[in-house]
Short mmCIF file of C-alpha atoms and ligand atoms in Angstrom, two decimals:
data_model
loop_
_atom_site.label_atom_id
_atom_site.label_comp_id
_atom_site.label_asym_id
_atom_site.label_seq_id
_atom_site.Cartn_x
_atom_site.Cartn_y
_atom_site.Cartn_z
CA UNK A 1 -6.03 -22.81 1.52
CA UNK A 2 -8.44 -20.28 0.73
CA UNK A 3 -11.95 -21.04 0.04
CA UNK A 4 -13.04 -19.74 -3.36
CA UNK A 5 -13.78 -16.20 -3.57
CA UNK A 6 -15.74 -16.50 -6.52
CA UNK A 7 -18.76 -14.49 -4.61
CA UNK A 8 -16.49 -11.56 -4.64
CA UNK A 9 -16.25 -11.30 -8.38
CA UNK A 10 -18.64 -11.15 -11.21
CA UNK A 11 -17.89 -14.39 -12.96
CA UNK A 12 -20.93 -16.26 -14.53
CA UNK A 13 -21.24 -19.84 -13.35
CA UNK A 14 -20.41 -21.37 -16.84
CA UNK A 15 -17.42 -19.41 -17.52
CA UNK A 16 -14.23 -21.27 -16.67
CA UNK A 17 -11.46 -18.08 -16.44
CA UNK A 18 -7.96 -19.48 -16.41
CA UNK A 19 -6.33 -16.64 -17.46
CA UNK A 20 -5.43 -14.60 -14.53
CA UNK A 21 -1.84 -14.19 -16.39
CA UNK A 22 -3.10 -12.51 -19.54
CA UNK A 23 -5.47 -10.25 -16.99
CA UNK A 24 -7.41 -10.70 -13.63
CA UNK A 25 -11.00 -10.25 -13.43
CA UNK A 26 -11.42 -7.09 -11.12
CA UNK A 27 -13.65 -7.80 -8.13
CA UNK A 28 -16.85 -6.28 -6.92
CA UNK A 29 -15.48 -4.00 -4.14
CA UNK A 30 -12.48 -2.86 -6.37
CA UNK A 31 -14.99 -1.92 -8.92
CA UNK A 32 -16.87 0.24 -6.92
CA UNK A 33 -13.59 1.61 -5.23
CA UNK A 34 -12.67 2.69 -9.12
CA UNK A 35 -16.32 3.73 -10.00
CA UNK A 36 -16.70 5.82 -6.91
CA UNK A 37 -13.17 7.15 -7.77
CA UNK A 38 -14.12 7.82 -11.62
CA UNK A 39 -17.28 9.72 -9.78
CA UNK A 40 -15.51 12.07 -7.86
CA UNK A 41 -14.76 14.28 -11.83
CA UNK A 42 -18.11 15.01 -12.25
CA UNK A 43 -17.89 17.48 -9.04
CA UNK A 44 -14.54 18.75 -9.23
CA UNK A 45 -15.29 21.49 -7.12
CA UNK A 46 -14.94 18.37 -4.46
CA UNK A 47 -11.45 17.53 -5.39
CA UNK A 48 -9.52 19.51 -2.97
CA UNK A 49 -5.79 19.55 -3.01
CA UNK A 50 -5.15 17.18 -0.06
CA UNK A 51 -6.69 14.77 -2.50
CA UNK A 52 -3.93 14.56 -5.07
CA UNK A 53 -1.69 13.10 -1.79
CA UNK A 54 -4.52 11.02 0.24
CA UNK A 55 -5.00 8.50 -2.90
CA UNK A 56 -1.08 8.08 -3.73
CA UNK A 57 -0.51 7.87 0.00
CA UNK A 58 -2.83 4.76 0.34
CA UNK A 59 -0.98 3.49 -2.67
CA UNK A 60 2.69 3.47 -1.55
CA UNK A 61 1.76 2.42 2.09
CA UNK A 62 -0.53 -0.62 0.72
CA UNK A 63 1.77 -1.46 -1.62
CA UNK A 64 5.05 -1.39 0.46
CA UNK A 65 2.95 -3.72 3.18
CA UNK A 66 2.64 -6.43 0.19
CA UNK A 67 6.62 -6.39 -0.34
CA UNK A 68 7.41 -4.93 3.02
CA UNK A 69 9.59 -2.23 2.51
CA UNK A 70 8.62 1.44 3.56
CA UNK A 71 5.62 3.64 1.77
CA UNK A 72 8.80 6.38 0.84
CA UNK A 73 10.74 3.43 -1.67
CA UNK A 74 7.82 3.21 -3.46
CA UNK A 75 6.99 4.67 -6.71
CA UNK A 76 3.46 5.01 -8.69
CA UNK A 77 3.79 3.26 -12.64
CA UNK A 78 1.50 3.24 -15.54
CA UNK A 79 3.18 -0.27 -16.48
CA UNK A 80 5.63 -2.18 -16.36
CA UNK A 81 8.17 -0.95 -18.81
CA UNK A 82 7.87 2.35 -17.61
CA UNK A 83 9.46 0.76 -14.09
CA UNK A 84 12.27 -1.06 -16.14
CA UNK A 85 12.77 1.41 -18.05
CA UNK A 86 13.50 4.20 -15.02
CA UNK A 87 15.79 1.14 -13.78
CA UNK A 88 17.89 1.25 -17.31
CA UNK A 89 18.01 4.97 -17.06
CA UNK A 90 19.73 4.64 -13.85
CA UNK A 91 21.76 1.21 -13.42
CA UNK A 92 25.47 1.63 -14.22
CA UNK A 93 26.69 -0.02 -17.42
CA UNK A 94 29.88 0.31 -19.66
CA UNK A 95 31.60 -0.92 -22.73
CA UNK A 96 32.55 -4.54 -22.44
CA UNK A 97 30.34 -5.52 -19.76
CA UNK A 98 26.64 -7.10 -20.03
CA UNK A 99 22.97 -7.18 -19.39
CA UNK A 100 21.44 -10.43 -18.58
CA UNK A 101 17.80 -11.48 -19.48
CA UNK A 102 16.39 -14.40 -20.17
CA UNK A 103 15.49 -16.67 -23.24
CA UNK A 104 11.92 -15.62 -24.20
CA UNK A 105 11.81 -12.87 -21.72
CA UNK A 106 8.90 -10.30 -21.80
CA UNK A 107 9.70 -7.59 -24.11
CA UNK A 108 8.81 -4.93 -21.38
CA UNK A 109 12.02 -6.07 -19.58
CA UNK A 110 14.06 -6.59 -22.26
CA UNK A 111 13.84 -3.47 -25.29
CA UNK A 112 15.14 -1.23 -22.31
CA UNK A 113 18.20 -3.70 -21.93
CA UNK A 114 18.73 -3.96 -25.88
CA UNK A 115 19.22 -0.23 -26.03
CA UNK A 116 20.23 0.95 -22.90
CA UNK A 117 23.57 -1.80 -24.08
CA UNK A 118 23.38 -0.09 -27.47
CA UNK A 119 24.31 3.27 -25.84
CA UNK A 120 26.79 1.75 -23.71
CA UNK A 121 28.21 -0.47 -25.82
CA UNK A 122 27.64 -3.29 -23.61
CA UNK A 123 26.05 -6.38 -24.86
CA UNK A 124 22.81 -8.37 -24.02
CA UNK A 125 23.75 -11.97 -21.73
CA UNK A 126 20.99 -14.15 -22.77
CA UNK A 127 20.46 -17.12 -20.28
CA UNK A 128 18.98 -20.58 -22.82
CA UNK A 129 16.20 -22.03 -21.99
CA UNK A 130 17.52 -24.81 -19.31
CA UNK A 131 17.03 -28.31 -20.38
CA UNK A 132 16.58 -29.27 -17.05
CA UNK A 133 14.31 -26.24 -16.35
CA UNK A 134 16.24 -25.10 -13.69
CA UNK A 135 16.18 -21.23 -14.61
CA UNK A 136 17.98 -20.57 -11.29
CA UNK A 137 21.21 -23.12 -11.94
CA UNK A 138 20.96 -21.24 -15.39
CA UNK A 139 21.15 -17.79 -13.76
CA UNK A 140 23.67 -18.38 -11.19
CA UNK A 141 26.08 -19.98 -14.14
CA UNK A 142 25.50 -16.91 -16.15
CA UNK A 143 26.45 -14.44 -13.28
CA UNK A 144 30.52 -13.79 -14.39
CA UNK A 145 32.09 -11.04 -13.33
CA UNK A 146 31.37 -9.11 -16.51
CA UNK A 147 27.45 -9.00 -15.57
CA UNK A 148 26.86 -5.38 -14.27
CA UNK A 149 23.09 -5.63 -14.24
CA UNK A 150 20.85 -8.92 -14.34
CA UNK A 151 17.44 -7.89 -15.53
CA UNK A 152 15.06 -10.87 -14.38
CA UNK A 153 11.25 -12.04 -13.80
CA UNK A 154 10.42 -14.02 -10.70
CA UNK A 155 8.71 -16.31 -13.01
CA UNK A 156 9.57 -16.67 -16.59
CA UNK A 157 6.37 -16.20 -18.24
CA UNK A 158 6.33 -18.79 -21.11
CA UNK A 159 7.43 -21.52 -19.03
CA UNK A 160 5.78 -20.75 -15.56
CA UNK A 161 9.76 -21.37 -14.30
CA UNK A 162 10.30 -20.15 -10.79
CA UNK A 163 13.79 -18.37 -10.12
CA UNK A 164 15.16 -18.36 -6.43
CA UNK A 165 15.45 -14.59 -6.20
CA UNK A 166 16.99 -14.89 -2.71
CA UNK A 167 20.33 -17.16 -4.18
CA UNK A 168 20.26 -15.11 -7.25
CA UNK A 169 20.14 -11.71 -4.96
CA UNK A 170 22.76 -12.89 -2.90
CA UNK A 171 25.26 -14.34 -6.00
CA UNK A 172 24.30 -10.41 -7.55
CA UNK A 173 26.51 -8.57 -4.45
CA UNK A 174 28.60 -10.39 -4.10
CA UNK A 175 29.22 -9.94 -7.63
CA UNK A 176 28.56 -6.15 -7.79
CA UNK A 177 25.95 -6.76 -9.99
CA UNK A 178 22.49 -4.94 -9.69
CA UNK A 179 19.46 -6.43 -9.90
CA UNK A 180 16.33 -5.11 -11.90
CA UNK A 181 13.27 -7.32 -11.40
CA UNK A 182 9.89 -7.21 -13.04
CA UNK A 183 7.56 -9.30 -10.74
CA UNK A 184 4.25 -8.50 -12.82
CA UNK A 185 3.46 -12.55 -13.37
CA UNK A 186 4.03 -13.40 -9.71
CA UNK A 187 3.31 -10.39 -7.11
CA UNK A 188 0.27 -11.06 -5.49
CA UNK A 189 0.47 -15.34 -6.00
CA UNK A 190 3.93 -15.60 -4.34
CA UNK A 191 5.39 -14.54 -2.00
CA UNK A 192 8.10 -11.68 -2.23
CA UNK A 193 10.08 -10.18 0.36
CA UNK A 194 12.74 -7.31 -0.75
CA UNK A 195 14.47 -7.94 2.50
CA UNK A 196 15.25 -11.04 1.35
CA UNK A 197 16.31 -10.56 -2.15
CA UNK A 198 17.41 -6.80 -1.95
CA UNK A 199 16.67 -5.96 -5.39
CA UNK A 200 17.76 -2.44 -6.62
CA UNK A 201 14.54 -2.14 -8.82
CA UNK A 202 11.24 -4.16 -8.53
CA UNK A 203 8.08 -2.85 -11.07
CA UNK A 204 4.57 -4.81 -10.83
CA UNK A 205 2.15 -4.26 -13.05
CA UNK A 206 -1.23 -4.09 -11.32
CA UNK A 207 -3.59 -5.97 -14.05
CA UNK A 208 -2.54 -9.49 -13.16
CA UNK A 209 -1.76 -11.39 -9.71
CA UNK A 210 -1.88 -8.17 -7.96
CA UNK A 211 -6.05 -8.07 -9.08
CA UNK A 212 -5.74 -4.64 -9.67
CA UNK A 213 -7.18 -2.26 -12.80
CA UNK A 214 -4.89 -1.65 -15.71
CA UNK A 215 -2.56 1.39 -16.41
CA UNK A 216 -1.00 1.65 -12.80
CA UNK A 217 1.73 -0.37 -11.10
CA UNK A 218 4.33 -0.04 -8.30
CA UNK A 219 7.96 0.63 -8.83
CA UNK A 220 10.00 -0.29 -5.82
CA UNK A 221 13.47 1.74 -5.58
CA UNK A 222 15.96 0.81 -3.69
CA UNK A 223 17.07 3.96 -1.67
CA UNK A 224 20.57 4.04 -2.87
CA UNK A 225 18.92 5.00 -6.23
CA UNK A 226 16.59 7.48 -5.23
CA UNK A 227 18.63 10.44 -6.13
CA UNK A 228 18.36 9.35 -9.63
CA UNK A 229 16.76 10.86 -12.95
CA UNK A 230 13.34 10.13 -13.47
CA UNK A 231 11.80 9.51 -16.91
CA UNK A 232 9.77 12.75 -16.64
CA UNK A 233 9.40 15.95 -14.90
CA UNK A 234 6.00 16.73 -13.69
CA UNK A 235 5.11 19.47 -10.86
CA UNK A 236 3.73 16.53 -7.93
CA UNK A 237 7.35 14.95 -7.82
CA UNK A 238 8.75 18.10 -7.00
CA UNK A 239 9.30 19.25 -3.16
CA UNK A 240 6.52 22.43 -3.20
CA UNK A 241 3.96 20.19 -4.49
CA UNK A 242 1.83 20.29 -1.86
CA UNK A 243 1.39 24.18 -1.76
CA UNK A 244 -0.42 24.79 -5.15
CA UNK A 245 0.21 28.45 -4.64
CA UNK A 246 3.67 28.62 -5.09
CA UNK A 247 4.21 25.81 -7.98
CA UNK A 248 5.83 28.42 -10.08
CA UNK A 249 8.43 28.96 -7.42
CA UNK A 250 10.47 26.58 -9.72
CA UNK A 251 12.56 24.00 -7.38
CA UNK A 252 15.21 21.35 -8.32
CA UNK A 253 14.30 19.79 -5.32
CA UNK A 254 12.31 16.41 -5.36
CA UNK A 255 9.76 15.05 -2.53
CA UNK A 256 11.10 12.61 -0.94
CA UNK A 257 12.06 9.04 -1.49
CA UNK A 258 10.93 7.15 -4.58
CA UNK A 259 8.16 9.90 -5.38
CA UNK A 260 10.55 11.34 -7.99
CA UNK A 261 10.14 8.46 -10.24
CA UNK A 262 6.35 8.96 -10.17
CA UNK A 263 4.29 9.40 -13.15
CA UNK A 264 2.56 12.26 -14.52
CA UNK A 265 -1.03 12.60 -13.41
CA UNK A 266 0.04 9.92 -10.46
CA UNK A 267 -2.97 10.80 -8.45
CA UNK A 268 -5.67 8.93 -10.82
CA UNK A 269 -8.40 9.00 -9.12
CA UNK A 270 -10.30 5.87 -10.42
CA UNK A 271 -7.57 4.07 -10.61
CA UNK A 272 -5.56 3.93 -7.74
CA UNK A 273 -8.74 3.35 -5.34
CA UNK A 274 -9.33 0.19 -7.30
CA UNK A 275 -5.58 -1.36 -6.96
CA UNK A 276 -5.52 0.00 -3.29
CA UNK A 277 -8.84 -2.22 -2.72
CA UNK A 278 -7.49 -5.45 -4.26
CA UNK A 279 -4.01 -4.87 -2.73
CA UNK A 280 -6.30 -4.96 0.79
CA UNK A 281 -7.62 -7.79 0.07
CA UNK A 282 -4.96 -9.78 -1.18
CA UNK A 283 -2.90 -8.73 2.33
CA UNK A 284 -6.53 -9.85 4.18
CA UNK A 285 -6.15 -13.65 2.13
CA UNK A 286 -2.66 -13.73 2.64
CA UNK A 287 -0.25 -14.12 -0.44
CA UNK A 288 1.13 -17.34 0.65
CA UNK A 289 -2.43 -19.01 0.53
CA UNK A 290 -3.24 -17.47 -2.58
CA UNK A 291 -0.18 -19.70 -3.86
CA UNK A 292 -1.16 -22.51 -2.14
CA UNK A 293 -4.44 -22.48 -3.41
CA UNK A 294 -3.79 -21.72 -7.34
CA UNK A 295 -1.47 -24.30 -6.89
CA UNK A 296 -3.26 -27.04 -5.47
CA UNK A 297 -6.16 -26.43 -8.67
CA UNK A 298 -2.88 -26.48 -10.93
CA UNK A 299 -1.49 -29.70 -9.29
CA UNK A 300 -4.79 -31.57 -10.37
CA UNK A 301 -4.72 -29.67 -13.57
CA UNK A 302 -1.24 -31.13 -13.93
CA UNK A 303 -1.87 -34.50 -13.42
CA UNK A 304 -4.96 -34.90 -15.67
CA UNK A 305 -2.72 -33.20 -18.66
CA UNK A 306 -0.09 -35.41 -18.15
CA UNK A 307 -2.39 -38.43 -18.86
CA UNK A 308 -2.52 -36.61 -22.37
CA UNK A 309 0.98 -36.25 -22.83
CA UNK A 310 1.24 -32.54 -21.63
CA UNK A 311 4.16 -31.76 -19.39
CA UNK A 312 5.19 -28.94 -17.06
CA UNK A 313 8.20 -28.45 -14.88
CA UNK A 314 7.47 -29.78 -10.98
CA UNK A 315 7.10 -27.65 -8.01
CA UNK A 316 9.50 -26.01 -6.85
CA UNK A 317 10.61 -25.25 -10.01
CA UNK A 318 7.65 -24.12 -11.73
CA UNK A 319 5.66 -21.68 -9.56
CA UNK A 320 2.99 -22.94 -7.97
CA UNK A 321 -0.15 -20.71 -9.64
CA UNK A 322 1.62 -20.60 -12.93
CA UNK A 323 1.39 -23.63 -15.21
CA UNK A 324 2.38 -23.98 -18.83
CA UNK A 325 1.40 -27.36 -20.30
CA UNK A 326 3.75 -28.06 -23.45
CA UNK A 327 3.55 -31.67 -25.36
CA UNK A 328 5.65 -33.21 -28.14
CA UNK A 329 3.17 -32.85 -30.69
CA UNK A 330 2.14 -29.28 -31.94
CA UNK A 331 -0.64 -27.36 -29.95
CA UNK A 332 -3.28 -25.34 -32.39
CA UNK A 333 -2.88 -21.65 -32.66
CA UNK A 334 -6.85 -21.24 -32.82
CA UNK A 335 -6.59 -23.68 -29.29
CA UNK A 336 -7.95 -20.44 -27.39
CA UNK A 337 -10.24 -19.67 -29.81
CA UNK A 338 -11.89 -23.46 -29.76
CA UNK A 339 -11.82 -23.14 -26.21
CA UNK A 340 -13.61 -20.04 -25.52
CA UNK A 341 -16.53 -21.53 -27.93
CA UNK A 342 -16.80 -23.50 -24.33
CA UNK A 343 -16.55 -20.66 -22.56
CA UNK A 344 -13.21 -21.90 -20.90
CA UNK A 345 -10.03 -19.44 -20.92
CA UNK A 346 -6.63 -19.90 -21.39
CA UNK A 347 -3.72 -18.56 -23.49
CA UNK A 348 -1.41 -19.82 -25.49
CA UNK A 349 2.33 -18.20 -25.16
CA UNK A 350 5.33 -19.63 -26.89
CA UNK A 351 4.44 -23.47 -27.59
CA UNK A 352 2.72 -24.27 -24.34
CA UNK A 353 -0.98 -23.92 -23.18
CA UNK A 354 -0.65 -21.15 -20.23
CA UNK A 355 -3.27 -21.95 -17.51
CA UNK A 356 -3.39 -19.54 -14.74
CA UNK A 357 -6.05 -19.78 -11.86
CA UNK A 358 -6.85 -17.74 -9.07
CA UNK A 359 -8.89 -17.78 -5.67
CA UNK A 360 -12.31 -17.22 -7.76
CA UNK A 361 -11.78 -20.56 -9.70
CA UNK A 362 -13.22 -24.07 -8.58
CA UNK A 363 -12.26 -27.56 -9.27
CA UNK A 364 -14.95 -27.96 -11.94
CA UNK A 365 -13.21 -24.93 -14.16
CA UNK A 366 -10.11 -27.22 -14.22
CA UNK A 367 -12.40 -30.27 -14.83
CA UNK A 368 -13.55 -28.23 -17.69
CA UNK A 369 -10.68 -27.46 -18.79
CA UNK A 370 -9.55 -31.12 -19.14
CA UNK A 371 -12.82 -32.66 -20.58
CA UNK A 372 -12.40 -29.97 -23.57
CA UNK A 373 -8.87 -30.78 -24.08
CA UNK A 374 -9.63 -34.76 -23.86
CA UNK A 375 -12.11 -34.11 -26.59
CA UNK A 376 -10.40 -31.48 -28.89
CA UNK A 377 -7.26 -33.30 -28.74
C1 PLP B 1 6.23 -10.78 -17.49
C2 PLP B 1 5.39 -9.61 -17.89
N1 PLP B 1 5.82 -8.39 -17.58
C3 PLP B 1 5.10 -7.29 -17.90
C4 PLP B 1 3.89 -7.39 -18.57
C5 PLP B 1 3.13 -6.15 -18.90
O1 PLP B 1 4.02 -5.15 -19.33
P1 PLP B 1 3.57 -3.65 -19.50
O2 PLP B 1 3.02 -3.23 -18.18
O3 PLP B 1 4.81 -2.94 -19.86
O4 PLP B 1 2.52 -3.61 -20.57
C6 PLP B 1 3.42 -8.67 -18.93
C7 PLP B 1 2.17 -8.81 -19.68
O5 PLP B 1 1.81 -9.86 -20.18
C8 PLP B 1 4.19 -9.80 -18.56
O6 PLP B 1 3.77 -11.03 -18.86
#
């Protein structure tokens, strides 16, 4: 368990912020990391060439620590659906096979699907909702043969429902299947290996669990893909980037590795400092303890609700820093609204209350939480 980091962030006392899923507060020292960053335009003249590299470099090596694959199968997003969406560019589908997502999937992994099987003439696979809430029984069952790319969350996000990415990787080859993964509601709060689930895609959004600013995110390509077509052509992908001299010396060769898939304007250089910084730290706390310790504040949370009729999938099922609370009766759309009056902060997605804490929350937040809901209802 990690003891809470609120220090490190610039949350007042009487706001309870349980929304880490809708956005994370950034902390202090990735703040100044960006702000420093932002700095560096007013003196361009300062901004020397080795610059554009130094900032991405930090990037793809920090970033390939967290998921422990090398700096080179890492590429440099504005967002997630700019990662699935290289992935449906490349992936191999035809007529008469299928896509699968799941129920109530994020859009950002799931327009790419609709039309890249629109082109194709393949269909969409959509997995229900499991009664049992077992989204990884439901995924293996869906996995028949005419599957040729399972497009998938590590945590479905309206339902906090954990999916074994290891079985499901392994029931993908030996199916032939690829696998496309959009881990922006759970990198940084659990723990992902692509050893162990050997994805061929894997895009994070930076803005949640990963603590980082918005607009930038890491696309992880498997190297059997990294020959592919990017979604752009821009002059840094290419292999004379790094000799601004000759940039007109038109090449159709790439730099190496993932790079290709990199955005325009990659090198931001407020931006990147700042996701760099909280990618540090969250290697320094360990992402197995940042699980353990959203989870144990969502455990109590949990309970509590449950004396009020909410309910939530158990452990392992749901993930542990993820918890959407869901009750017979209907839950008010202005709920948020009502709530922030009290300065506490949730969200609600689909029918359920989504409460998401992180390292910077204490027991009283959830203890807030709970007294509010007790009294509203
Ligand atoms: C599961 C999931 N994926 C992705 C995103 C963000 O997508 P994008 O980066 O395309 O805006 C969100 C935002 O709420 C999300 O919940």
């Amino acid at each position: 368990m990690i003891p809470c980091q609120r220090h490190l962030f610039d949350i007042p006392d009487d706001v309870a912020y349980l929304n880490c899923a809708y956005m994370s507060p950034l902390m202090k020292p990735a703040l100044e990391a960006g702000t420093a960053g932002l700095a560096r335009k007013a003196h361009p003249w300062e901004i020397t060439p080795d610059k554009f590299f130094s900032g991405s470099d930090e990037f793809r090596a920090t970033a390939a620590q967290l998921v422990d694959c090398t700096a080179d199968d890492i590429a440099i997003v504005p967002s997630a659906s700019y990662g699935i969406a290289t992935a449906a560019r490349n992936l191999h589908v035809k007529k008469g096979q299928c896509i699968l997502v799941l129920e109530e999937q994020f859009p950002s992994n799931y327009y790419s699907w609709q039309r890249r099987a629109e082109e194709t003439g393949a269909s969409l696979k959509i997995v229900a909702w499991p009664e049992d809430q077992d989204w990884t029984a439901a995924v293996l069952d869906s996995l028949t043969p005419d599957v040729a790319i399972a497009a998938l969350p590590h945590v479905q996000w309206t339902s906090g429902g954990r999916l074994d990415l290891v079985r499901i990787g392994e029931a993908c080859r030996k199916l032939g299947a690829a696998l496309a993964l959009d881990l922006t509601q759970s990198l940084g709060a659990l723990p992902f290996v692509i050893r162990d689930v050997q994805p061929d895609f894997a895009v994070a959004a930076s803005y949640k669990w990963l603590l980082g600013p918005y607009s930038v995110g890491l696309l992880y390509v498997a190297s059997k893909w990294q020959d592919g077509m990017p979604l752009e052509e821009n002059w840094i992908q290419r292999a004379n980037a790094r000799d601004f001299s000759s940039l007109i010396l038109y090449t159709e060769s790439y730099d190496n590795g993932a790079r290709r898939f990199d955005m325009g304007e990659r090198s931001n250089f407020a931006l990147l400092p700042a996701a760099v910084r909280a990618m540090k730290q969250l290697l320094e706390w360990n992402v197995a303890q940042v699980s353990e310790t959203a989870g144990a504040l969502n455990r109590r949370l949990a309970e509590a609700a449950a004396e009020m009729g909410f309910y939530a999938p158990d452990e392992p099922l749901r993930a542990p820093h993820y918890l959407a609370l869901r009750r017979k009766t209907a839950i008010p759309k202005e709920l948020p609204e009502m709530l922030a009056r009290e300065k506490v902060f949730v969200s609600i997605r689909g029918s359920s209350i989504r409460v998401a804490p992180n390292v910077y929350n204490t027991v009283e937040d959830c203890d807030r939480l709970i007294a509010c809901l007790r009294r509203i209802g």
